[in-house]
mmCIF file of C-alpha atoms in Angstrom:
data_model
loop_
_atom_site.group_PDB
_atom_site.id
_atom_site.type_symbol
_atom_site.label_atom_id
_atom_site.label_comp_id
_atom_site.label_asym_id
_atom_site.label_seq_id
_atom_site.Cartn_x
_atom_site.Cartn_y
_atom_site.Cartn_z
ATOM 1 C CA ALA A 263 -52.992 -8.752 72.313
ATOM 2 C CA GLN A 264 -53.788 -12.362 71.582
ATOM 3 C CA LYS A 265 -53.021 -15.213 73.956
ATOM 4 C CA ILE A 266 -53.352 -18.986 73.927
ATOM 5 C CA THR A 267 -53.551 -21.132 77.069
ATOM 6 C CA GLN A 268 -53.094 -24.888 77.139
ATOM 7 C CA THR A 269 -53.476 -26.063 80.715
ATOM 8 C CA GLN A 270 -52.680 -29.761 80.235
ATOM 9 C CA PRO A 271 -48.920 -30.303 80.067
ATOM 10 C CA GLY A 272 -49.414 -34.057 79.568
ATOM 11 C CA MET A 273 -52.220 -36.489 78.819
ATOM 12 C CA PHE A 274 -52.564 -40.251 78.573
ATOM 13 C CA VAL A 275 -55.170 -42.079 76.537
ATOM 14 C CA GLN A 276 -55.791 -45.731 75.841
ATOM 15 C CA GLU A 277 -55.482 -46.825 72.239
ATOM 16 C CA LYS A 278 -58.807 -46.655 70.331
ATOM 17 C CA GLU A 279 -60.348 -44.250 72.829
ATOM 18 C CA ALA A 280 -61.137 -40.594 72.252
ATOM 19 C CA VAL A 281 -59.239 -37.758 73.915
ATOM 20 C CA THR A 282 -59.855 -34.029 74.261
ATOM 21 C CA LEU A 283 -57.002 -31.530 74.401
ATOM 22 C CA ASP A 284 -57.952 -28.185 75.890
ATOM 23 C CA CYS A 285 -57.232 -24.761 74.439
ATOM 24 C CA THR A 286 -58.536 -21.385 75.546
ATOM 25 C CA TYR A 287 -57.744 -18.129 73.868
ATOM 26 C CA ASP A 288 -57.978 -14.424 74.370
ATOM 27 C CA THR A 289 -58.343 -11.886 71.606
ATOM 28 C CA SER A 290 -60.085 -8.602 71.002
ATOM 29 C CA ASP A 291 -60.284 -9.110 67.242
ATOM 30 C CA PRO A 292 -63.817 -9.735 65.949
ATOM 31 C CA SER A 293 -62.445 -12.080 63.287
ATOM 32 C CA TYR A 294 -59.761 -14.631 64.008
ATOM 33 C CA GLY A 295 -58.502 -18.084 63.145
ATOM 34 C CA LEU A 296 -57.538 -20.968 65.389
ATOM 35 C CA PHE A 297 -55.181 -23.784 64.420
ATOM 36 C CA TRP A 298 -53.961 -27.040 65.876
ATOM 37 C CA TYR A 299 -50.571 -28.512 65.054
ATOM 38 C CA LYS A 300 -48.977 -31.850 65.926
ATOM 39 C CA GLN A 301 -45.271 -32.131 66.678
ATOM 40 C CA PRO A 302 -43.879 -35.699 66.769
ATOM 41 C CA SER A 303 -40.575 -36.398 68.480
ATOM 42 C CA SER A 304 -38.816 -35.857 65.154
ATOM 43 C CA GLY A 305 -39.596 -32.151 65.471
ATOM 44 C CA GLU A 306 -41.613 -31.138 62.419
ATOM 45 C CA MET A 307 -44.874 -29.265 62.919
ATOM 46 C CA ILE A 308 -47.841 -30.841 61.147
ATOM 47 C CA PHE A 309 -50.977 -28.818 60.510
ATOM 48 C CA LEU A 310 -54.096 -30.664 61.706
ATOM 49 C CA ILE A 311 -57.172 -28.481 61.657
ATOM 50 C CA TYR A 312 -58.409 -24.903 61.352
ATOM 51 C CA GLN A 313 -61.447 -23.073 62.774
ATOM 52 C CA GLY A 314 -62.512 -19.606 61.720
ATOM 53 C CA SER A 315 -64.302 -17.464 64.239
ATOM 54 C CA TYR A 316 -67.302 -16.989 61.942
ATOM 55 C CA ASP A 317 -67.558 -20.608 60.852
ATOM 56 C CA GLN A 318 -71.011 -21.891 61.690
ATOM 57 C CA GLN A 319 -69.943 -25.483 62.173
ATOM 58 C CA ASN A 320 -67.145 -27.063 64.135
ATOM 59 C CA ALA A 321 -64.241 -28.082 61.933
ATOM 60 C CA THR A 322 -63.529 -31.760 61.292
ATOM 61 C CA GLU A 323 -60.641 -33.477 59.507
ATOM 62 C CA GLY A 324 -60.763 -37.241 59.609
ATOM 63 C CA ARG A 325 -60.278 -38.334 63.221
ATOM 64 C CA TYR A 326 -59.714 -34.751 64.341
ATOM 65 C CA SER A 327 -62.514 -32.410 65.290
ATOM 66 C CA LEU A 328 -62.550 -29.055 66.955
ATOM 67 C CA ASN A 329 -65.008 -28.333 69.743
ATOM 68 C CA PHE A 330 -65.358 -24.580 69.251
ATOM 69 C CA GLN A 331 -67.209 -22.659 71.951
ATOM 70 C CA LYS A 332 -66.929 -19.018 71.014
ATOM 71 C CA ALA A 333 -68.643 -17.578 74.078
ATOM 72 C CA ARG A 334 -66.266 -19.483 76.341
ATOM 73 C CA LYS A 335 -63.284 -18.730 74.077
ATOM 74 C CA SER A 336 -62.301 -22.346 73.868
ATOM 75 C CA ALA A 337 -61.182 -24.436 70.905
ATOM 76 C CA ASN A 338 -60.588 -27.962 72.164
ATOM 77 C CA LEU A 339 -59.162 -30.626 69.879
ATOM 78 C CA VAL A 340 -60.888 -33.999 69.931
ATOM 79 C CA ILE A 341 -59.024 -37.021 68.595
ATOM 80 C CA SER A 342 -61.243 -40.031 68.070
ATOM 81 C CA ALA A 343 -60.079 -43.655 68.010
ATOM 82 C CA SER A 344 -56.558 -42.834 69.232
ATOM 83 C CA GLN A 345 -53.651 -44.592 67.589
ATOM 84 C CA LEU A 346 -50.127 -45.178 68.846
ATOM 85 C CA GLY A 347 -48.884 -42.798 66.170
ATOM 86 C CA ASP A 348 -50.888 -39.981 67.767
ATOM 87 C CA SER A 349 -48.322 -39.793 70.581
ATOM 88 C CA ALA A 350 -46.807 -36.322 70.144
ATOM 89 C CA MET A 351 -46.908 -32.725 71.322
ATOM 90 C CA TYR A 352 -49.999 -30.798 70.272
ATOM 91 C CA PHE A 353 -50.042 -27.023 69.929
ATOM 92 C CA CYS A 354 -52.971 -24.682 69.668
ATOM 93 C CA ALA A 355 -52.356 -21.382 67.883
ATOM 94 C CA ILE A 356 -54.278 -18.234 67.099
ATOM 95 C CA LEU A 357 -53.722 -15.982 64.166
ATOM 96 C CA GLY A 358 -52.414 -12.683 65.444
ATOM 97 C CA THR A 359 -51.218 -9.595 63.635
ATOM 98 C CA TYR A 360 -48.854 -10.932 60.974
ATOM 99 C CA LYS A 361 -47.974 -13.943 63.094
ATOM 100 C CA TYR A 362 -49.206 -17.007 64.867
ATOM 101 C CA ILE A 363 -49.272 -17.128 68.653
ATOM 102 C CA PHE A 364 -48.737 -20.593 70.044
ATOM 103 C CA GLY A 365 -49.651 -22.161 73.356
ATOM 104 C CA THR A 366 -47.144 -24.131 75.413
ATOM 105 C CA GLY A 367 -48.442 -27.441 74.122
ATOM 106 C CA THR A 368 -49.840 -30.695 75.489
ATOM 107 C CA ARG A 369 -47.840 -33.916 75.332
ATOM 108 C CA LEU A 370 -50.134 -36.822 74.464
ATOM 109 C CA LYS A 371 -49.125 -40.403 75.108
ATOM 110 C CA VAL A 372 -51.257 -43.182 73.633
ATOM 111 C CA LEU A 373 -51.070 -46.428 75.587
ATOM 112 C CA ALA A 374 -51.297 -49.840 73.939
ATOM 113 C CA ASP B 11 -42.571 -32.852 46.353
ATOM 114 C CA GLY B 12 -42.970 -29.280 47.568
ATOM 115 C CA GLY B 13 -41.819 -28.430 51.016
ATOM 116 C CA ILE B 14 -39.413 -26.651 53.312
ATOM 117 C CA THR B 15 -35.861 -27.848 53.804
ATOM 118 C CA GLN B 16 -33.861 -26.843 56.837
ATOM 119 C CA SER B 17 -30.188 -27.616 57.253
ATOM 120 C CA PRO B 18 -28.267 -28.735 59.100
ATOM 121 C CA LYS B 19 -30.381 -30.911 61.360
ATOM 122 C CA TYR B 20 -27.897 -30.479 64.221
ATOM 123 C CA LEU B 21 -25.495 -27.575 64.727
ATOM 124 C CA PHE B 22 -22.933 -26.774 67.368
ATOM 125 C CA ARG B 23 -21.666 -23.301 68.135
ATOM 126 C CA LYS B 24 -18.519 -22.240 69.900
ATOM 127 C CA GLU B 25 -18.407 -19.202 72.146
ATOM 128 C CA GLY B 26 -18.153 -15.971 70.158
ATOM 129 C CA GLN B 27 -19.045 -17.637 66.894
ATOM 130 C CA ASN B 28 -21.790 -16.739 64.436
ATOM 131 C CA VAL B 29 -23.656 -19.619 62.824
ATOM 132 C CA THR B 30 -26.162 -19.637 59.970
ATOM 133 C CA LEU B 31 -29.194 -21.884 59.686
ATOM 134 C CA SER B 32 -30.473 -22.556 56.205
ATOM 135 C CA CYS B 33 -34.143 -22.560 55.152
ATOM 136 C CA GLU B 34 -35.271 -23.199 51.586
ATOM 137 C CA GLN B 35 -38.823 -23.605 50.283
ATOM 138 C CA ASN B 36 -40.157 -24.647 46.879
ATOM 139 C CA LEU B 37 -43.795 -23.939 47.644
ATOM 140 C CA ASN B 38 -43.716 -20.549 45.899
ATOM 141 C CA HIS B 39 -44.781 -18.951 49.164
ATOM 142 C CA ASP B 40 -44.314 -15.240 49.659
ATOM 143 C CA ALA B 41 -44.040 -15.221 53.442
ATOM 144 C CA MET B 42 -41.418 -16.944 55.564
ATOM 145 C CA TYR B 43 -40.845 -17.102 59.303
ATOM 146 C CA TRP B 44 -38.305 -18.204 61.906
ATOM 147 C CA TYR B 45 -39.370 -19.562 65.274
ATOM 148 C CA ARG B 46 -37.444 -20.622 68.336
ATOM 149 C CA GLN B 47 -38.665 -23.458 70.552
ATOM 150 C CA ASP B 48 -37.358 -24.095 74.062
ATOM 151 C CA PRO B 49 -38.247 -27.168 76.134
ATOM 152 C CA GLY B 50 -41.689 -26.914 77.667
ATOM 153 C CA GLN B 51 -42.502 -23.764 75.746
ATOM 154 C CA GLY B 52 -44.393 -22.907 72.637
ATOM 155 C CA LEU B 53 -42.898 -21.389 69.538
ATOM 156 C CA ARG B 54 -41.710 -17.799 69.656
ATOM 157 C CA LEU B 55 -41.317 -15.684 66.543
ATOM 158 C CA ILE B 56 -37.825 -14.394 65.770
ATOM 159 C CA TYR B 57 -38.205 -12.785 62.333
ATOM 160 C CA TYR B 58 -40.626 -12.856 59.443
ATOM 161 C CA SER B 59 -40.544 -11.762 55.833
ATOM 162 C CA GLN B 60 -43.450 -10.877 53.598
ATOM 163 C CA ILE B 61 -41.519 -10.385 50.362
ATOM 164 C CA VAL B 62 -37.996 -10.479 48.981
ATOM 165 C CA ASN B 63 -35.638 -7.898 50.463
ATOM 166 C CA ASP B 64 -38.027 -7.141 53.301
ATOM 167 C CA PHE B 65 -38.173 -8.602 56.797
ATOM 168 C CA GLN B 66 -39.471 -7.605 60.205
ATOM 169 C CA LYS B 67 -38.492 -8.377 63.779
ATOM 170 C CA GLY B 68 -40.646 -10.734 65.743
ATOM 171 C CA ASP B 69 -40.882 -11.049 69.507
ATOM 172 C CA ILE B 70 -37.316 -12.209 70.232
ATOM 173 C CA ALA B 71 -35.108 -10.803 67.456
ATOM 174 C CA GLU B 72 -32.186 -9.696 69.629
ATOM 175 C CA GLY B 73 -29.020 -11.620 68.790
ATOM 176 C CA TYR B 74 -30.361 -12.850 65.462
ATOM 177 C CA SER B 75 -30.214 -11.578 61.880
ATOM 178 C CA VAL B 76 -31.837 -12.672 58.621
ATOM 179 C CA SER B 77 -31.758 -11.940 54.913
ATOM 180 C CA ARG B 78 -34.258 -12.501 52.111
ATOM 181 C CA GLU B 79 -32.412 -12.121 48.841
ATOM 182 C CA LYS B 80 -34.437 -14.808 47.084
ATOM 183 C CA LYS B 81 -38.066 -15.815 47.437
ATOM 184 C CA GLU B 82 -37.057 -19.400 48.171
ATOM 185 C CA SER B 83 -34.484 -18.706 50.849
ATOM 186 C CA PHE B 84 -34.607 -17.189 54.339
ATOM 187 C CA PRO B 85 -31.386 -17.932 56.267
ATOM 188 C CA LEU B 86 -31.096 -17.153 59.968
ATOM 189 C CA THR B 87 -27.800 -16.129 61.566
ATOM 190 C CA VAL B 88 -27.386 -16.663 65.280
ATOM 191 C CA THR B 89 -24.807 -14.101 66.304
ATOM 192 C CA SER B 90 -22.430 -14.106 69.252
ATOM 193 C CA ALA B 91 -24.717 -11.506 70.831
ATOM 194 C CA GLN B 92 -27.300 -14.239 71.435
ATOM 195 C CA LYS B 93 -26.153 -15.439 74.852
ATOM 196 C CA ASN B 94 -28.488 -18.396 75.141
ATOM 197 C CA PRO B 95 -28.793 -19.859 71.643
ATOM 198 C CA THR B 96 -29.375 -23.497 72.619
ATOM 199 C CA ALA B 97 -32.824 -24.291 71.234
ATOM 200 C CA PHE B 98 -34.766 -25.917 68.425
ATOM 201 C CA TYR B 99 -35.254 -23.597 65.438
ATOM 202 C CA LEU B 100 -38.148 -23.966 63.040
ATOM 203 C CA CYS B 101 -38.598 -22.257 59.702
ATOM 204 C CA ALA B 102 -42.077 -21.851 58.226
ATOM 205 C CA SER B 103 -43.745 -20.392 55.177
ATOM 206 C CA SER B 104 -47.229 -19.405 54.074
ATOM 207 C CA MET B 105 -48.715 -18.297 50.786
ATOM 208 C CA PHE B 106 -49.331 -14.805 52.067
ATOM 209 C CA LEU B 107 -48.291 -13.090 55.246
ATOM 210 C CA VAL B 108 -50.706 -14.394 57.828
ATOM 211 C CA GLY B 109 -53.328 -11.845 58.748
ATOM 212 C CA THR B 110 -53.275 -10.142 55.358
ATOM 213 C CA GLY B 111 -55.405 -12.445 53.272
ATOM 214 C CA GLY B 112 -57.087 -15.638 54.273
ATOM 215 C CA ASN B 113 -56.354 -17.917 57.144
ATOM 216 C CA GLN B 114 -54.034 -20.347 55.495
ATOM 217 C CA PRO B 115 -51.843 -22.520 57.728
ATOM 218 C CA GLN B 116 -48.100 -22.223 57.930
ATOM 219 C CA HIS B 117 -45.940 -25.020 56.565
ATOM 220 C CA PHE B 118 -42.933 -25.981 58.657
ATOM 221 C CA GLY B 119 -39.534 -27.504 58.032
ATOM 222 C CA ASP B 120 -38.063 -30.304 60.143
ATOM 223 C CA GLY B 121 -36.066 -27.927 62.316
ATOM 224 C CA THR B 122 -32.446 -27.386 63.340
ATOM 225 C CA ARG B 123 -31.252 -28.209 66.833
ATOM 226 C CA LEU B 124 -28.540 -25.778 67.938
ATOM 227 C CA SER B 125 -26.271 -26.467 70.896
ATOM 228 C CA ILE B 126 -23.329 -24.706 72.502
ATOM 229 C CA LEU B 127 -19.965 -26.427 72.684
#
């Protein structure tokens, strides 16, 4: 069975600084996909970035990058140059059998 | 613009009452999903559907029912058997059922917040 662990319930970061949100996973599948989603206070889930287990390079999407360490089973999200609008809940998810499995999330607060 | 529309945004249920949450998508996606989110927790899968007239139970299906009569629509009924229905409900869709072809992300609606009166 797959499992996602996010150990940081809340994080603070100063505006314009970088922040790393931790995510570790457990799976026995040789091939898998990892996703990060952002959930603002309004409630919608916004897809940010995807990493495949066989991808040679770490995924990047604008200010978002994924620090993928396969041997350690970690897929940390790095947000560079934080903005006030980045304040939200962030969820890591792994692709399971016919479903996504989500972590409990990290609440990020960007300080002006 | 293509997307997923959930309605209503807020819903109140009386004891012993069934309520139905609407989810419509115009993305031409085959697969649709319902999740429940409780404070401080991640999303948990209630039901999912790969194609019209077919759906499967997720991890917490008890007290819920769904139908998939049209590709675009996947309504969720919270029945009176669900004793703790207060939560935030999110509907999602993906081109194919996740895990069956490609690692495409799910697209989510804006959610429905259900409370007990």
